[in-house]
Amino acid sequence: MRILVANDDGYLAPGLQALVRACEGLGEIDVFAPEQNASGTSNSLTLNRPLSLYTAANGFRYINGTPSDSVHLALTGLLPVKPDLVVSGINNGANMGDDTVYSGTVAAAMEGYLFGVSAIAFSLTEKGWPHLDEAAAVARRVIQQAIERPPTAGPWLLNVNIPARVGVSRAPWVVTRLGRRHASEPVIAQTNPRGEPIYWIGAAGDAREAGEGTDFHAVAQGHVSITPLQVDLTHHAALPAMRQWASGA
Ligand code: MN
């Protein structure tokens, strides 16, 4: 078993170190992570400049690029053999509902999945990594069970959100669908020290669809949420009506 560990918060993030510790003894571990915090970079690849690879004193390898760059480089030439599993995280904050579209944590896992490697993204629901050791214990059990008893045939992609609370290592696991968020908060306009206008992207919206069965609901109950993801964006249910629509053109 060879496990590739990545994240989007950067190679110095406590969540990455915790995830590496969680994998200890489960296989051979390689770490490829971004040099800097690259949260919210989604699946972006750096195509307009070369990438540099560095090795930290603890053996973690880091790249001056995105989470997807890190996993992509590892899988397309920097690892001597293809890993059996990609794990990403443990992210500084939740990745639920629409967050998954923007998340670099999910993207790093997805990059593995796109190359046919099963992958798991782990996020801790509160920022600042409170109760990180307990979250890491959850991650270890999820990884262990996924290795021993793969959830589905063929490569799979799981999005795991772990509530930041005491006792979460004994919390039930709930298989969920993604909820939805309200639209983001409005842009925040400011003026920089040189008198020029600058803008901050507003905070993510609150949960809108957070009913039973969603990731938001499971986490609100204090449970570990596990959502199986797919990458196919086709709106399959819309295909018949769309074919009808197009045939009248
Ligand atoms: Mn992050």
Coordinates of C-alpha atoms and ligand atoms in Angstrom, one line a residue:
M1 CA 0.0 0.0 0.0
R2 CA 1.4 3.4 -1.1
I3 CA -0.4 6.5 0.1
L4 CA 0.0 10.0 -1.4
V5 CA -0.8 12.7 1.1
A6 CA -1.7 16.2 -0.1
N7 CA -3.5 19.3 1.1
D8 CA -4.4 22.8 0.1
D9 CA -3.4 24.7 3.3
G10 CA 0.3 24.3 2.5
Y11 CA 3.1 21.9 3.6
L12 CA 3.5 23.6 7.0
A13 CA -0.2 23.1 8.0
P14 CA -0.9 21.3 11.2
G15 CA -3.7 19.4 9.5
L16 CA -1.3 17.9 7.0
Q17 CA 1.1 16.7 9.7
A18 CA -1.9 15.2 11.5
L19 CA -3.0 13.3 8.4
V20 CA 0.5 12.0 7.8
R21 CA 0.5 10.7 11.4
A22 CA -2.9 9.2 10.8
C23 CA -1.5 7.2 7.9
E24 CA 1.5 5.9 9.7
G25 CA 1.7 2.1 9.6
L26 CA -1.0 1.8 6.9
G27 CA 1.5 2.0 4.0
E28 CA 4.4 3.8 2.4
I29 CA 3.7 7.5 2.6
D30 CA 4.7 10.3 0.2
V31 CA 3.7 13.9 0.8
F32 CA 3.3 16.5 -2.0
A33 CA 1.7 19.7 -0.9
P34 CA 1.6 23.4 -2.0
E35 CA 4.3 25.7 -0.6
Q36 CA 1.7 28.2 0.4
N37 CA -1.9 28.2 1.5
A38 CA -3.9 27.5 -1.7
S39 CA -7.4 27.2 -0.2
G40 CA -10.1 28.0 -2.7
T41 CA -8.0 27.3 -5.8
S42 CA -10.3 24.4 -6.9
N43 CA -8.8 22.2 -9.6
S44 CA -6.5 24.8 -11.1
L45 CA -3.3 23.8 -12.7
T46 CA -0.3 26.2 -13.2
L47 CA 0.3 26.3 -17.0
N48 CA 2.0 29.7 -17.5
R49 CA 5.2 29.1 -15.5
P50 CA 7.4 26.2 -14.5
L51 CA 7.0 24.6 -11.0
S52 CA 9.8 24.0 -8.5
L53 CA 10.0 21.1 -6.1
Y54 CA 11.5 21.4 -2.6
T55 CA 12.0 18.9 0.2
A56 CA 11.4 20.0 3.8
A57 CA 13.6 18.7 6.7
N58 CA 10.8 16.3 7.6
G59 CA 10.7 14.8 4.1
F60 CA 7.5 16.5 2.9
R61 CA 7.9 17.6 -0.6
Y62 CA 6.3 20.9 -1.6
I63 CA 5.7 22.8 -4.8
N64 CA 5.2 26.5 -5.6
G65 CA 1.8 25.7 -7.1
T66 CA -1.7 24.5 -6.4
P67 CA -3.0 21.4 -4.7
S68 CA -3.9 19.9 -8.1
D69 CA -0.3 20.7 -9.3
S70 CA 1.1 18.9 -6.4
V71 CA -0.8 15.7 -7.0
H72 CA -0.5 16.0 -10.7
L73 CA 3.3 16.2 -10.6
A74 CA 3.5 13.3 -8.1
L75 CA 1.4 11.1 -10.4
T76 CA 2.9 12.0 -13.7
G77 CA 6.5 11.6 -13.0
L78 CA 7.8 12.4 -9.5
L79 CA 6.6 9.2 -7.8
P80 CA 8.4 6.0 -8.9
V81 CA 5.1 4.0 -8.8
K82 CA 1.4 5.0 -8.8
P83 CA 0.0 5.2 -5.3
D84 CA -3.0 3.0 -4.2
L85 CA -4.6 5.9 -2.4
V86 CA -4.6 9.7 -2.3
V87 CA -5.6 11.4 0.9
S88 CA -6.0 15.2 1.3
G89 CA -6.3 17.5 4.3
I90 CA -7.0 17.7 7.1
N91 CA -8.5 21.0 5.9
N92 CA -8.7 24.1 8.1
G93 CA -12.5 24.4 7.9
A94 CA -15.5 22.6 6.4
N95 CA -15.9 21.6 2.8
M96 CA -19.6 20.9 2.5
G97 CA -22.3 21.5 -0.1
D98 CA -21.1 24.0 -2.8
D99 CA -17.8 24.4 -1.0
T100 CA -16.7 21.3 -2.8
V101 CA -16.7 23.2 -6.1
Y102 CA -14.1 25.7 -4.8
S103 CA -12.2 23.5 -2.4
G104 CA -8.5 22.8 -3.0
T105 CA -8.7 20.0 -0.5
V106 CA -11.3 18.2 -2.5
A107 CA -9.5 19.1 -5.8
A108 CA -6.2 17.4 -4.6
A109 CA -8.2 14.2 -3.9
M110 CA -10.1 14.6 -7.2
E111 CA -6.8 14.9 -9.1
G112 CA -5.9 11.4 -7.8
Y113 CA -9.4 10.1 -8.7
L114 CA -9.0 11.6 -12.3
F115 CA -5.9 9.4 -12.6
G116 CA -7.8 6.3 -11.5
V117 CA -6.6 6.4 -7.9
S118 CA -9.1 6.1 -5.1
A119 CA -9.1 9.2 -2.9
I120 CA -10.4 10.8 0.3
A121 CA -10.6 14.5 1.2
F122 CA -10.8 15.3 5.0
S123 CA -11.9 18.5 6.5
L124 CA -12.3 19.7 10.0
T125 CA -15.5 21.8 10.3
E126 CA -14.0 24.6 12.4
K127 CA -11.0 26.8 11.5
G128 CA -7.9 26.7 13.7
W129 CA -7.8 22.8 13.8
P130 CA -9.5 22.4 17.3
H131 CA -9.6 18.8 18.4
L132 CA -7.2 17.9 15.6
D133 CA -5.9 14.7 17.3
E134 CA -9.4 13.3 17.5
A135 CA -10.1 14.3 13.9
A136 CA -6.9 12.5 12.9
A137 CA -8.1 9.4 14.7
V138 CA -11.3 9.5 12.7
A139 CA -9.3 9.9 9.5
R140 CA -7.2 6.9 10.3
R141 CA -10.2 4.7 10.9
V142 CA -11.8 5.8 7.7
I143 CA -8.6 5.2 5.7
Q144 CA -8.1 1.8 7.4
Q145 CA -11.6 0.7 6.6
A146 CA -11.5 2.0 3.0
I147 CA -8.3 0.0 2.5
E148 CA -9.5 -3.2 4.1
R149 CA -13.0 -3.0 2.7
P150 CA -13.2 -0.7 -0.4
P151 CA -16.6 1.2 -0.4
T152 CA -17.3 0.5 -4.1
A153 CA -15.7 -1.4 -7.0
G154 CA -13.3 0.7 -9.0
P155 CA -11.8 4.0 -8.0
W156 CA -13.9 6.0 -5.5
L157 CA -13.8 9.6 -4.2
L158 CA -15.0 10.4 -0.7
N159 CA -15.5 13.8 0.9
V160 CA -15.3 13.5 4.7
N161 CA -16.2 16.3 7.1
I162 CA -15.3 15.8 10.7
P163 CA -17.0 18.0 13.4
A164 CA -14.5 19.7 15.7
R165 CA -15.7 18.5 19.0
V166 CA -14.7 16.4 22.0
G167 CA -15.6 12.7 21.5
V168 CA -15.8 12.9 17.7
S169 CA -13.5 9.9 17.4
R170 CA -16.5 7.8 18.7
A171 CA -19.1 9.6 16.6
P172 CA -21.1 7.6 14.0
W173 CA -20.3 7.9 10.3
V174 CA -23.2 9.1 8.2
V175 CA -23.2 8.7 4.4
T176 CA -24.6 11.9 3.0
R177 CA -25.4 13.9 -0.1
L178 CA -24.0 17.4 -0.6
G179 CA -26.3 20.2 0.8
R180 CA -26.5 23.7 -0.7
R181 CA -25.4 27.1 0.5
H182 CA -27.0 30.4 0.1
A183 CA -25.2 32.7 -2.3
S184 CA -22.0 34.2 -1.0
E185 CA -22.1 37.4 1.1
P186 CA -21.6 40.7 -0.9
V187 CA -18.2 41.8 -2.0
I188 CA -16.4 44.0 0.6
A189 CA -15.0 47.2 -0.9
Q190 CA -12.1 49.0 0.7
T191 CA -9.4 51.5 -0.2
N192 CA -5.7 50.5 -0.2
P193 CA -3.0 52.8 1.4
R194 CA -2.4 54.3 -2.1
G195 CA -6.0 55.4 -2.3
E196 CA -6.9 52.7 -4.9
P197 CA -10.2 50.7 -4.5
I198 CA -9.7 47.0 -3.5
Y199 CA -12.2 44.3 -3.1
W200 CA -12.5 41.2 -0.8
I201 CA -14.6 38.2 -1.9
G202 CA -17.4 37.9 0.7
A203 CA -17.7 35.0 3.1
A204 CA -19.5 31.8 2.0
G205 CA -23.3 31.9 2.5
D206 CA -25.1 29.9 5.2
A207 CA -26.5 26.5 4.5
R208 CA -29.7 26.6 2.5
E209 CA -30.4 23.0 1.9
A210 CA -29.3 21.3 5.1
G211 CA -32.1 18.8 5.6
E212 CA -31.8 15.2 6.7
G213 CA -29.4 13.3 4.5
T214 CA -27.1 16.2 3.8
D215 CA -23.5 16.8 4.9
F216 CA -24.6 19.9 6.8
H217 CA -27.3 18.0 8.8
A218 CA -24.9 15.1 9.7
V219 CA -22.2 17.6 11.0
A220 CA -24.9 19.6 12.9
Q221 CA -25.7 16.4 14.7
G222 CA -22.1 15.9 15.6
H223 CA -21.7 13.0 13.2
V224 CA -18.9 12.4 10.7
S225 CA -20.2 13.1 7.2
I226 CA -19.0 10.9 4.3
T227 CA -20.2 11.9 0.8
P228 CA -19.3 9.8 -2.2
L229 CA -18.5 12.2 -5.1
Q230 CA -18.4 11.9 -8.8
V231 CA -16.8 14.2 -11.4
D232 CA -19.3 13.9 -14.3
L233 CA -21.1 17.3 -14.4
T234 CA -23.6 16.1 -17.0
H235 CA -27.2 16.9 -16.0
H236 CA -28.4 13.4 -17.0
A237 CA -32.0 14.1 -16.1
A238 CA -32.1 17.0 -18.5
L239 CA -30.8 15.1 -21.5
P240 CA -34.2 14.0 -22.9
A241 CA -35.8 17.5 -22.7
M242 CA -32.6 19.0 -24.1
R243 CA -32.5 16.6 -27.1
Q244 CA -36.1 17.6 -27.8
W245 CA -35.2 21.2 -27.5
A246 CA -32.2 20.8 -29.9
S247 CA -34.2 18.8 -32.5
G248 CA -36.5 21.7 -33.0
A249 CA -33.6 24.0 -34.0
Ligands
MN1 MN -7.8 24.9 3.0

